Short mmCIF file of C-alpha atoms and ligand atoms in Angstrom, two decimals:
data_model
loop_
_atom_site.label_atom_id
_atom_site.label_comp_id
_atom_site.label_asym_id
_atom_site.label_seq_id
_atom_site.Cartn_x
_atom_site.Cartn_y
_atom_site.Cartn_z
CA MET D 1 21.83 -15.08 20.96
CA PRO D 2 23.40 -13.02 18.13
CA LYS D 3 26.43 -11.04 19.13
CA TYR D 4 25.30 -7.73 17.54
CA GLU D 5 22.01 -5.97 16.88
CA ALA D 6 21.41 -3.30 14.29
CA VAL D 7 20.12 0.14 15.08
CA ILE D 8 18.34 1.69 12.08
CA GLY D 9 16.52 4.94 11.66
CA LEU D 10 14.81 5.99 8.41
CA GLU D 11 14.50 9.43 6.96
CA THR D 12 11.67 9.50 4.35
CA HIS D 13 10.52 12.09 1.87
CA ILE D 14 6.95 11.77 0.80
CA GLN D 15 5.62 13.51 -2.30
CA LEU D 16 2.13 14.74 -1.65
CA ASN D 17 -0.36 14.20 -4.47
CA THR D 18 -1.59 17.79 -4.73
CA LYS D 19 -2.69 19.21 -8.11
CA SER D 20 -0.34 22.20 -7.90
CA LYS D 21 3.06 22.77 -6.37
CA ILE D 22 3.70 24.09 -2.91
CA PHE D 23 4.33 27.76 -3.66
CA CYS D 24 3.04 28.33 -7.20
CA GLY D 25 0.23 27.15 -9.50
CA CYS D 26 2.36 24.81 -11.66
CA LYS D 27 1.27 21.19 -12.07
CA ALA D 28 2.82 19.10 -9.28
CA ASP D 29 2.88 15.66 -10.86
CA SER D 30 5.26 15.69 -13.73
CA TRP D 31 5.77 11.99 -14.13
CA GLY D 32 6.30 11.28 -17.83
CA ASP D 33 6.12 14.98 -18.86
CA PRO D 34 8.87 16.47 -21.04
CA PRO D 35 11.60 18.26 -19.01
CA ASN D 36 11.00 21.92 -18.02
CA THR D 37 7.36 22.05 -19.01
CA ASN D 38 5.77 22.54 -15.56
CA ILE D 39 7.73 25.60 -14.50
CA CYS D 40 7.22 29.29 -13.83
CA PRO D 41 9.31 32.20 -12.41
CA VAL D 42 8.40 31.16 -8.85
CA CYS D 43 9.56 27.58 -8.86
CA THR D 44 12.64 28.37 -10.95
CA GLY D 45 13.65 31.07 -8.45
CA LEU D 46 13.68 34.10 -10.73
CA PRO D 47 14.44 37.43 -8.94
CA GLY D 48 11.52 39.40 -7.66
CA VAL D 49 9.04 36.62 -7.24
CA LEU D 50 7.23 35.65 -4.05
CA PRO D 51 5.99 32.19 -2.89
CA VAL D 52 2.37 31.67 -1.85
CA LEU D 53 1.61 28.56 0.32
CA ASN D 54 -0.63 25.92 -1.06
CA ARG D 55 -3.26 25.36 1.62
CA VAL D 56 -3.85 21.70 0.60
CA VAL D 57 -0.22 20.87 1.33
CA VAL D 58 -0.74 21.85 4.94
CA GLU D 59 -3.97 19.87 5.18
CA LYS D 60 -2.44 16.64 3.84
CA ALA D 61 0.64 16.95 6.10
CA VAL D 62 -1.54 17.51 9.08
CA LEU D 63 -3.56 14.51 8.27
CA LEU D 64 -0.33 12.42 8.20
CA ALA D 65 0.87 13.98 11.43
CA ALA D 66 -2.43 13.02 13.10
CA ALA D 67 -2.15 9.47 11.77
CA MET D 68 1.33 9.32 13.33
CA HIS D 69 -0.45 10.20 16.68
CA ALA D 70 1.78 13.25 16.84
CA ASP D 71 1.51 14.73 20.28
CA SER D 72 2.31 18.16 19.09
CA ILE D 73 0.99 19.35 15.78
CA LEU D 74 2.14 22.95 16.24
CA SER D 75 -0.49 25.63 15.90
CA LEU D 76 2.23 27.97 14.78
CA SER D 77 5.10 26.63 12.66
CA TYR D 78 7.61 28.42 10.44
CA PHE D 79 9.33 28.03 7.15
CA ALA D 80 13.14 28.16 6.97
CA ARG D 81 15.71 28.49 4.29
CA LYS D 82 18.11 25.62 3.97
CA ASN D 83 21.05 27.12 2.03
CA TYR D 84 23.17 25.02 -0.18
CA PHE D 85 24.44 25.36 -3.72
CA TYR D 86 23.59 22.86 -6.32
CA PRO D 87 22.75 23.39 -9.96
CA ASP D 88 19.23 21.86 -9.72
CA LEU D 89 18.32 24.23 -6.82
CA PRO D 90 18.01 27.52 -8.73
CA LYS D 91 17.32 29.73 -5.70
CA GLY D 92 20.48 28.58 -3.88
CA TYR D 93 18.21 27.52 -0.99
CA GLN D 94 15.40 25.09 -0.26
CA ILE D 95 12.29 26.38 1.53
CA SER D 96 11.90 23.90 4.34
CA GLN D 97 11.06 23.92 8.10
CA TYR D 98 13.62 23.71 10.75
CA ASP D 99 13.32 24.72 14.38
CA GLU D 100 9.52 24.89 14.57
CA PRO D 101 8.32 22.14 12.21
CA LEU D 102 4.72 21.17 11.60
CA ALA D 103 4.70 18.26 14.11
CA ARG D 104 6.93 16.45 16.56
CA ASP D 105 6.85 13.34 18.71
CA GLY D 106 4.68 11.00 16.78
CA THR D 107 4.42 7.20 16.87
CA PHE D 108 4.10 4.84 14.03
CA ASN D 109 2.62 1.44 15.11
CA LEU D 110 4.52 -1.10 13.07
CA PRO D 111 2.80 -4.56 13.05
CA MET D 112 5.14 -7.43 13.72
CA PRO D 113 4.74 -10.93 12.22
CA ASP D 114 3.49 -12.34 15.54
CA GLY D 115 0.46 -9.96 15.55
CA SER D 116 1.95 -7.52 18.06
CA SER D 117 3.07 -4.03 17.12
CA ARG D 118 6.29 -2.07 17.62
CA GLN D 119 6.09 1.68 18.39
CA VAL D 120 8.45 3.48 16.07
CA LYS D 121 9.08 7.06 17.18
CA ILE D 122 8.59 9.79 14.65
CA THR D 123 10.85 12.56 15.96
CA LYS D 124 9.93 15.20 13.38
CA LEU D 125 7.60 15.81 10.51
CA HIS D 126 7.88 18.91 8.33
CA ILE D 127 6.89 20.22 4.88
CA GLU D 128 9.32 21.53 2.32
CA GLU D 129 9.73 21.96 -1.49
CA ASP D 130 11.53 19.48 -3.80
CA ALA D 131 14.58 20.47 -5.81
CA GLY D 132 14.98 19.75 -9.55
CA LYS D 133 16.57 16.82 -11.15
CA THR D 134 20.08 16.57 -12.68
CA VAL D 135 20.41 14.17 -15.57
CA TYR D 136 23.81 13.00 -16.83
CA GLN D 137 23.74 12.37 -20.53
CA SER D 138 26.69 11.72 -22.80
CA GLY D 139 29.11 13.71 -20.84
CA SER D 140 26.75 16.74 -20.20
CA ARG D 141 24.72 17.69 -17.21
CA LEU D 142 21.11 18.47 -18.04
CA ILE D 143 18.73 20.02 -15.55
CA ASP D 144 14.98 19.43 -15.31
CA PHE D 145 13.18 21.91 -13.09
CA ASN D 146 9.80 20.19 -13.27
CA ARG D 147 10.24 18.78 -9.75
CA CYS D 148 11.23 22.18 -8.26
CA GLY D 149 8.53 23.21 -5.83
CA VAL D 150 6.80 19.82 -5.63
CA PRO D 151 5.44 19.47 -2.08
CA LEU D 152 7.20 17.05 0.23
CA VAL D 153 6.76 15.87 3.74
CA GLU D 154 9.99 14.83 5.49
CA MET D 155 9.48 12.40 8.20
CA VAL D 156 12.25 11.12 10.45
CA THR D 157 12.10 8.06 12.71
CA GLY D 158 13.96 7.42 15.95
CA PRO D 159 16.72 4.70 15.91
CA ASP D 160 13.92 2.14 16.56
CA LEU D 161 14.21 -0.43 13.83
CA ARG D 162 16.31 -3.54 14.48
CA SER D 163 16.73 -5.28 11.11
CA ALA D 164 16.71 -4.85 7.42
CA ASP D 165 13.35 -6.69 7.37
CA GLU D 166 11.83 -4.26 9.79
CA ALA D 167 12.94 -1.28 7.83
CA ALA D 168 11.35 -2.82 4.68
CA GLN D 169 8.20 -3.54 6.75
CA TYR D 170 8.16 0.08 7.90
CA LEU D 171 8.14 1.29 4.31
CA ILE D 172 5.47 -1.19 3.26
CA ARG D 173 3.22 -0.04 6.06
CA LEU D 174 4.05 3.65 5.50
CA ARG D 175 3.05 3.30 1.89
CA GLN D 176 -0.17 1.48 2.81
CA LEU D 177 -0.96 4.36 5.14
CA LEU D 178 -0.26 7.11 2.62
CA ARG D 179 -2.57 5.48 0.15
CA TRP D 180 -5.18 4.88 2.84
CA LEU D 181 -5.16 8.58 3.76
CA GLY D 182 -5.18 9.52 0.07
CA ILE D 183 -2.22 11.90 0.34
CA SER D 184 0.35 10.10 -1.77
CA GLU D 185 0.63 7.02 -3.93
CA GLY D 186 3.98 6.35 -2.20
CA ASP D 187 5.48 4.70 -5.24
CA MET D 188 9.28 4.49 -4.70
CA GLU D 189 10.09 3.83 -8.29
CA LYS D 190 8.45 7.12 -9.19
CA GLY D 191 10.23 8.93 -6.37
CA GLN D 192 6.93 9.64 -4.53
CA LEU D 193 8.55 7.93 -1.51
CA ARG D 194 12.29 8.25 -0.93
CA CYS D 195 14.24 6.81 1.79
CA ASP D 196 17.71 7.34 3.42
CA ALA D 197 18.71 4.89 6.07
CA ASN D 198 20.93 5.47 9.14
CA VAL D 199 22.61 2.32 10.23
CA SER D 200 24.83 1.34 13.22
CA ILE D 201 25.43 -1.76 15.17
CA ARG D 202 26.00 -2.45 18.89
CA PRO D 203 26.39 -5.51 21.14
CA ALA D 204 22.99 -7.25 21.44
CA GLY D 205 21.12 -5.92 24.46
CA SER D 206 23.14 -2.79 24.79
CA GLU D 207 21.60 0.69 24.85
CA VAL D 208 24.48 2.67 23.31
CA LEU D 209 24.20 4.46 20.03
CA ASN D 210 27.41 3.98 18.08
CA THR D 211 28.66 5.89 15.08
CA LYS D 212 26.19 5.47 12.18
CA THR D 213 26.55 5.61 8.43
CA GLU D 214 23.88 6.99 6.12
CA ILE D 215 22.74 5.23 2.99
CA LYS D 216 21.32 7.47 0.21
CA ASN D 217 19.54 6.93 -3.06
CA ILE D 218 17.71 3.75 -2.49
CA ASN D 219 14.84 3.49 -4.95
CA SER D 220 12.77 0.43 -4.00
CA ILE D 221 11.74 -1.38 -0.85
CA GLU D 222 13.64 -4.42 -1.88
CA ASN D 223 16.83 -2.41 -2.30
CA VAL D 224 16.31 -0.78 1.11
CA ARG D 225 16.30 -4.30 2.58
CA ALA D 226 19.38 -5.33 0.55
CA ALA D 227 21.41 -2.13 1.17
CA ILE D 228 20.86 -2.20 4.96
CA GLN D 229 21.69 -5.90 5.14
CA VAL D 230 24.94 -5.32 3.15
CA GLU D 231 25.86 -2.41 5.46
CA ILE D 232 25.11 -4.30 8.69
CA GLU D 233 27.38 -7.19 7.51
CA ARG D 234 30.12 -4.71 6.58
CA GLN D 235 30.01 -3.04 10.00
CA ILE D 236 30.15 -6.40 11.79
CA ARG D 237 33.24 -7.36 9.72
CA GLU D 238 34.85 -4.02 10.56
CA VAL D 239 34.24 -4.22 14.28
CA ASP D 240 35.24 -7.88 14.49
CA ALA D 241 38.49 -6.95 12.77
CA GLY D 242 39.11 -4.36 15.45
CA ARG D 243 38.43 -1.37 13.25
CA LYS D 244 36.24 1.66 13.95
CA ILE D 245 33.09 2.59 12.03
CA GLU D 246 33.45 6.01 10.42
CA SER D 247 30.54 8.29 9.83
CA TRP D 248 30.27 7.88 6.03
CA THR D 249 27.61 8.71 3.59
CA LEU D 250 27.06 5.78 1.28
CA ASN D 251 25.48 5.54 -2.07
CA TRP D 252 23.56 2.33 -3.02
CA ASP D 253 24.47 1.19 -6.51
CA ASP D 254 21.51 -0.67 -7.87
CA ASP D 255 23.24 -2.46 -10.67
CA SER D 256 26.04 -4.04 -8.69
CA GLY D 257 24.16 -4.32 -5.38
CA THR D 258 27.01 -2.58 -3.52
CA LEU D 259 27.53 0.48 -1.40
CA ARG D 260 29.96 3.26 -2.39
CA LYS D 261 31.39 5.96 -0.23
CA MET D 262 30.10 9.46 -1.22
CA ARG D 263 30.98 12.97 -0.25
CA VAL D 264 31.47 13.90 3.35
CA LYS D 265 28.06 14.94 4.62
CA GLU D 266 27.29 18.53 5.30
CA THR D 267 26.62 19.31 8.91
CA GLU D 268 23.62 21.32 9.94
CA ALA D 269 25.75 24.41 10.42
CA ASP D 270 26.75 24.22 6.69
CA TYR D 271 23.14 24.91 5.74
CA ARG D 272 22.96 28.28 7.56
CA TYR D 273 19.31 27.92 8.36
CA PHE D 274 17.24 31.03 9.01
CA ARG D 275 13.55 31.86 8.99
CA GLU D 276 12.05 32.37 5.51
CA PRO D 277 11.34 36.12 5.30
CA ASP D 278 9.01 35.76 2.28
CA LEU D 279 6.42 33.58 3.91
CA LEU D 280 4.17 34.02 6.95
CA PRO D 281 4.21 31.25 9.59
CA ILE D 282 1.54 28.56 9.27
CA ARG D 283 -1.29 29.32 11.73
CA LEU D 284 -3.23 26.20 12.31
CA GLY D 285 -6.28 27.55 14.14
CA GLU D 286 -8.62 25.24 16.01
CA ALA D 287 -11.41 25.44 13.45
CA TRP D 288 -9.08 24.68 10.48
CA ARG D 289 -7.49 21.84 12.42
CA ASP D 290 -10.89 20.34 13.29
CA ASP D 291 -11.94 20.62 9.69
CA ILE D 292 -8.94 18.64 8.58
CA LEU D 293 -9.19 16.05 11.29
CA ALA D 294 -12.82 15.44 10.46
CA ASN D 295 -11.39 13.67 7.41
CA LEU D 296 -9.09 11.33 9.42
CA PRO D 297 -10.34 7.79 8.75
CA GLU D 298 -10.02 4.82 11.07
CA LEU D 299 -6.40 3.63 10.41
CA PRO D 300 -5.61 0.20 8.91
CA LEU D 301 -4.32 -1.44 12.06
CA GLU D 302 -7.31 -0.24 14.12
CA ARG D 303 -9.62 -1.48 11.44
CA ARG D 304 -7.86 -4.85 11.42
CA VAL D 305 -8.40 -5.32 15.13
CA ARG D 306 -12.07 -4.28 14.74
CA PHE D 307 -12.60 -6.73 11.90
CA VAL D 308 -11.43 -9.55 14.16
CA ASP D 309 -13.55 -8.34 17.13
CA GLN D 310 -16.65 -7.29 15.39
CA TYR D 311 -16.95 -9.83 12.55
CA GLY D 312 -15.16 -12.75 14.19
CA LEU D 313 -12.75 -12.99 11.24
CA PRO D 314 -9.34 -14.77 11.46
CA LEU D 315 -6.43 -12.29 11.68
CA TYR D 316 -5.33 -13.58 8.21
CA ASP D 317 -8.60 -12.41 6.61
CA ALA D 318 -8.65 -9.13 8.53
CA GLU D 319 -5.12 -8.44 7.45
CA ILE D 320 -5.92 -8.92 3.70
CA LEU D 321 -9.22 -7.04 3.86
CA THR D 322 -7.54 -4.05 5.45
CA GLU D 323 -4.63 -3.86 3.10
CA GLU D 324 -6.41 -1.23 1.08
CA ARG D 325 -9.03 1.13 2.36
CA SER D 326 -11.70 0.73 -0.33
CA LEU D 327 -11.51 -3.00 -0.06
CA SER D 328 -12.19 -2.82 3.71
CA GLU D 329 -15.15 -0.52 2.95
CA TYR D 330 -16.42 -2.87 0.29
CA PHE D 331 -16.29 -5.77 2.71
CA GLU D 332 -18.35 -3.90 5.32
CA GLN D 333 -20.95 -2.84 2.79
CA ALA D 334 -21.29 -6.34 1.46
CA VAL D 335 -21.59 -7.82 4.94
CA SER D 336 -24.31 -5.34 5.88
CA THR D 337 -26.39 -6.03 2.76
CA TYR D 338 -25.82 -9.78 3.07
CA GLY D 339 -26.84 -9.99 6.69
CA GLY D 340 -25.40 -13.47 7.25
CA GLU D 341 -22.05 -14.85 8.50
CA PRO D 342 -19.25 -12.26 7.70
CA LYS D 343 -16.75 -15.06 7.04
CA VAL D 344 -18.81 -16.17 4.01
CA VAL D 345 -18.41 -12.68 2.46
CA SER D 346 -14.77 -12.73 3.37
CA ASN D 347 -14.27 -16.07 1.49
CA TRP D 348 -15.91 -14.80 -1.63
CA LEU D 349 -13.91 -11.57 -1.50
CA MET D 350 -10.55 -13.19 -0.94
CA ASN D 351 -11.03 -16.06 -3.34
CA ASP D 352 -12.85 -14.51 -6.29
CA VAL D 353 -13.27 -10.75 -6.06
CA LEU D 354 -9.63 -10.14 -5.19
CA ARG D 355 -8.55 -12.14 -8.22
CA MET D 356 -10.72 -9.89 -10.34
CA ILE D 357 -9.33 -6.78 -8.69
CA ARG D 358 -5.79 -7.93 -9.44
CA GLU D 359 -6.58 -8.88 -12.98
CA LEU D 360 -8.28 -5.59 -13.71
CA GLY D 361 -5.63 -3.54 -11.77
CA VAL D 362 -8.29 -1.52 -10.04
CA LYS D 363 -9.31 -0.72 -6.50
CA ALA D 364 -12.32 -2.45 -4.96
CA GLY D 365 -14.24 0.83 -4.97
CA GLU D 366 -13.75 1.07 -8.79
CA LEU D 367 -15.47 -2.27 -9.57
CA ARG D 368 -18.78 -2.24 -11.43
CA LEU D 369 -19.53 -5.30 -9.30
CA GLN D 370 -20.98 -3.42 -6.31
CA PRO D 371 -20.97 -4.88 -2.76
CA GLU D 372 -24.79 -5.23 -3.11
CA HIS D 373 -24.28 -7.34 -6.22
CA LEU D 374 -21.89 -9.65 -4.34
CA ALA D 375 -24.39 -10.06 -1.50
CA GLU D 376 -27.16 -10.83 -4.04
CA ILE D 377 -25.05 -13.48 -5.71
CA ILE D 378 -24.19 -15.13 -2.36
CA HIS D 379 -27.87 -15.22 -1.53
CA LEU D 380 -28.71 -16.79 -4.89
CA VAL D 381 -26.17 -19.53 -4.33
CA GLU D 382 -27.26 -20.14 -0.75
CA GLY D 383 -30.91 -20.17 -1.76
CA LYS D 384 -30.06 -22.84 -4.45
CA GLY D 385 -31.25 -20.43 -7.17
CA ILE D 386 -27.96 -20.92 -8.94
CA THR D 387 -24.97 -23.27 -8.55
CA THR D 388 -21.69 -22.08 -6.94
CA ASN D 389 -19.98 -22.28 -10.33
CA THR D 390 -22.67 -20.18 -11.86
CA GLY D 391 -22.29 -17.77 -9.02
CA LYS D 392 -18.59 -17.40 -9.66
CA ALA D 393 -19.14 -16.86 -13.35
CA LEU D 394 -21.77 -14.27 -12.50
CA LEU D 395 -19.19 -12.08 -10.74
CA ASP D 396 -17.43 -11.61 -13.97
CA ARG D 397 -20.63 -11.19 -16.02
CA VAL D 398 -21.87 -8.41 -13.68
CA GLU D 399 -18.39 -6.79 -13.85
CA GLU D 400 -18.44 -6.87 -17.68
CA SER D 401 -22.02 -5.65 -18.15
CA GLY D 402 -22.84 -3.64 -15.02
CA ARG D 403 -26.20 -5.34 -14.85
CA SER D 404 -27.65 -6.83 -11.73
CA PRO D 405 -27.14 -10.59 -11.03
CA ALA D 406 -30.90 -11.36 -11.02
CA GLU D 407 -31.30 -9.74 -14.40
CA ILE D 408 -28.53 -11.77 -15.89
CA VAL D 409 -29.82 -15.04 -14.35
CA GLU D 410 -33.33 -14.34 -15.71
CA GLU D 411 -32.28 -13.28 -19.26
CA GLU D 412 -29.67 -15.99 -19.77
CA GLY D 413 -31.57 -18.79 -18.11
CA LEU D 414 -28.84 -19.51 -15.66
CA ALA D 415 -31.11 -20.63 -12.83
CA GLN D 416 -30.14 -23.88 -11.21
CA VAL D 417 -32.05 -26.98 -12.39
CA SER D 418 -33.36 -28.75 -9.31
CA ASP D 419 -36.53 -30.17 -10.90
CA GLU D 420 -36.30 -33.93 -10.20
CA ASP D 421 -38.28 -35.15 -13.23
CA THR D 422 -36.09 -33.20 -15.62
CA LEU D 423 -32.86 -34.43 -13.92
CA ARG D 424 -34.12 -38.04 -13.58
CA ALA D 425 -34.77 -38.20 -17.37
CA LEU D 426 -31.38 -36.82 -18.01
CA VAL D 427 -29.59 -39.18 -15.66
CA SER D 428 -31.38 -42.24 -17.14
CA GLU D 429 -30.27 -41.17 -20.62
CA ILE D 430 -26.70 -40.82 -19.56
CA LEU D 431 -26.71 -44.26 -17.76
CA GLU D 432 -28.15 -45.85 -20.94
CA LYS D 433 -25.33 -44.42 -23.07
CA ASN D 434 -22.58 -45.48 -20.73
CA PRO D 435 -22.96 -49.17 -19.88
CA GLU D 436 -19.24 -49.62 -19.23
CA GLN D 437 -19.17 -47.06 -16.43
CA VAL D 438 -22.33 -48.55 -15.01
CA ALA D 439 -20.64 -51.92 -14.87
CA THR D 440 -17.68 -50.41 -13.24
CA TYR D 441 -19.87 -48.96 -10.52
CA GLN D 442 -21.63 -52.24 -10.05
CA ALA D 443 -18.29 -53.98 -9.74
CA GLY D 444 -17.78 -51.89 -6.54
CA LYS D 445 -15.83 -48.87 -7.85
CA THR D 446 -18.43 -46.37 -6.54
CA THR D 447 -16.20 -43.40 -7.12
CA VAL D 448 -17.20 -43.45 -10.77
CA ILE D 449 -20.34 -41.67 -9.57
CA GLY D 450 -18.31 -38.39 -9.71
CA TRP D 451 -17.83 -39.03 -13.41
CA PHE D 452 -21.51 -39.33 -13.91
CA VAL D 453 -22.11 -36.08 -12.05
CA GLY D 454 -19.65 -34.46 -14.34
CA GLN D 455 -21.55 -35.71 -17.38
CA VAL D 456 -24.81 -34.23 -16.07
CA MET D 457 -23.06 -30.98 -15.40
CA ARG D 458 -21.67 -30.91 -18.96
CA GLU D 459 -25.15 -31.51 -20.42
CA THR D 460 -26.72 -28.81 -18.34
CA ARG D 461 -23.81 -26.37 -18.72
CA GLY D 462 -23.20 -26.39 -14.98
CA LYS D 463 -26.73 -25.53 -13.99
CA ALA D 464 -27.84 -28.86 -12.46
CA ASN D 465 -28.17 -28.93 -8.65
CA PRO D 466 -25.35 -31.27 -7.74
CA GLN D 467 -26.96 -32.68 -4.64
CA VAL D 468 -30.10 -33.60 -6.37
CA VAL D 469 -28.13 -35.27 -9.22
CA GLN D 470 -26.12 -37.25 -6.74
CA THR D 471 -29.23 -38.63 -4.97
CA ILE D 472 -30.85 -39.55 -8.27
CA LEU D 473 -27.68 -41.26 -9.45
CA GLU D 474 -27.36 -43.33 -6.31
CA GLU D 475 -31.01 -44.29 -6.48
CA LEU D 476 -30.98 -45.31 -10.20
CA LEU D 477 -27.62 -47.15 -10.07
CA SER D 478 -28.65 -49.31 -7.05
CA ASP D 479 -32.00 -50.15 -8.83
CA ARG D 480 -30.09 -51.63 -11.81
ZN1 LIG A 1 5.90 27.18 -10.75
MN1 LIG A 2 14.48 17.16 3.30
#
């Protein structure tokens, strides 16, 4: 038994992929745009302007809350001003939510390596605007307001994670879910998913919550894992040496892989929260809520379980096929067109189609190779119309040309050669030309038959039916 266990809670900020910002019509996604090009009087906080709420922000946030099985998605929630002074926050406050957030008390089902799942509590989920970005450049401070007013969801977990690996796993699964719901790409390198981690330790098995530290500014999942691990080890050293953990805010330094102590953290009182007077509360009526929830898809973990139950797939296959939503839909369509054993479709997808998807850098739903095409190719192979190798090559040919497999087979004469007379003539010819290998065979080294099959395949450019070739070879060789 280890002496200590870690207690970790994560606070994530998720950038929603709306077209426009949360309170104005400016373009929301500024990635790669020149500084200060997507701004207006509203998001730069000029005097006399008024914010107008983007309806889609609420819809995407409600979808996420529902996916968190939030017990209470409030039908009435309020915006609040979070006051603090920072150069990249031109209004002097951030419009956020505070005492009545969009949703509370959710649960994130985190799958564990053994196939079970851990329930991670989501204490609070609210929407808010992003601040700008300060860039330090040769001794000056430059401010880019493009990010001001970009819609964010802030989501806070309970202290429910127990290791750096679990924290990383949480982010991997959260990112999968965001993409699945189509509400964010969740790319940490682009700041679409940001994470602060609260870390403390306690004697293993204990229920106390000790003083925690907060790690800020971690910009990749790997760094979240590394930073938390470094901090757990530091706290263990401190406690073992008889020292107390102090409530620090730590900054992860990517280059050196170390944590540095930052400013003393503001307390909630420092923010002087009050209700935002320029915005009405969000009224989520029943009709609107039902409309939004009509778009809530089956979630990845539920689909994974169903794939095992309904299609008899191994958990391993089900896991891979539900990694991404359109891949899981592709699989189901292909199975329904194919009509045979689902595992066969799974094998083709996992071995060949996934390779293609990775090489092309697209989602399954974006392939020109439709699920119907895949089913057709499997049928052609199983019906001995084409060889397996031709079938695999066909996947690429259909993807390149967008034409149907049958069309390509017909036009390019790819049909499998099973005609015995044709193959018999070819085999005889090859035996004539290779007396040495024939002698080897007759001397008892029968494995040389594989070499002969290879020769026939070369001559027919892979189209000969290998079983027929094998039978003819055995027959002609033993006749000699
Ligand atoms: Zn604007
Ligand atoms: Mn926040």
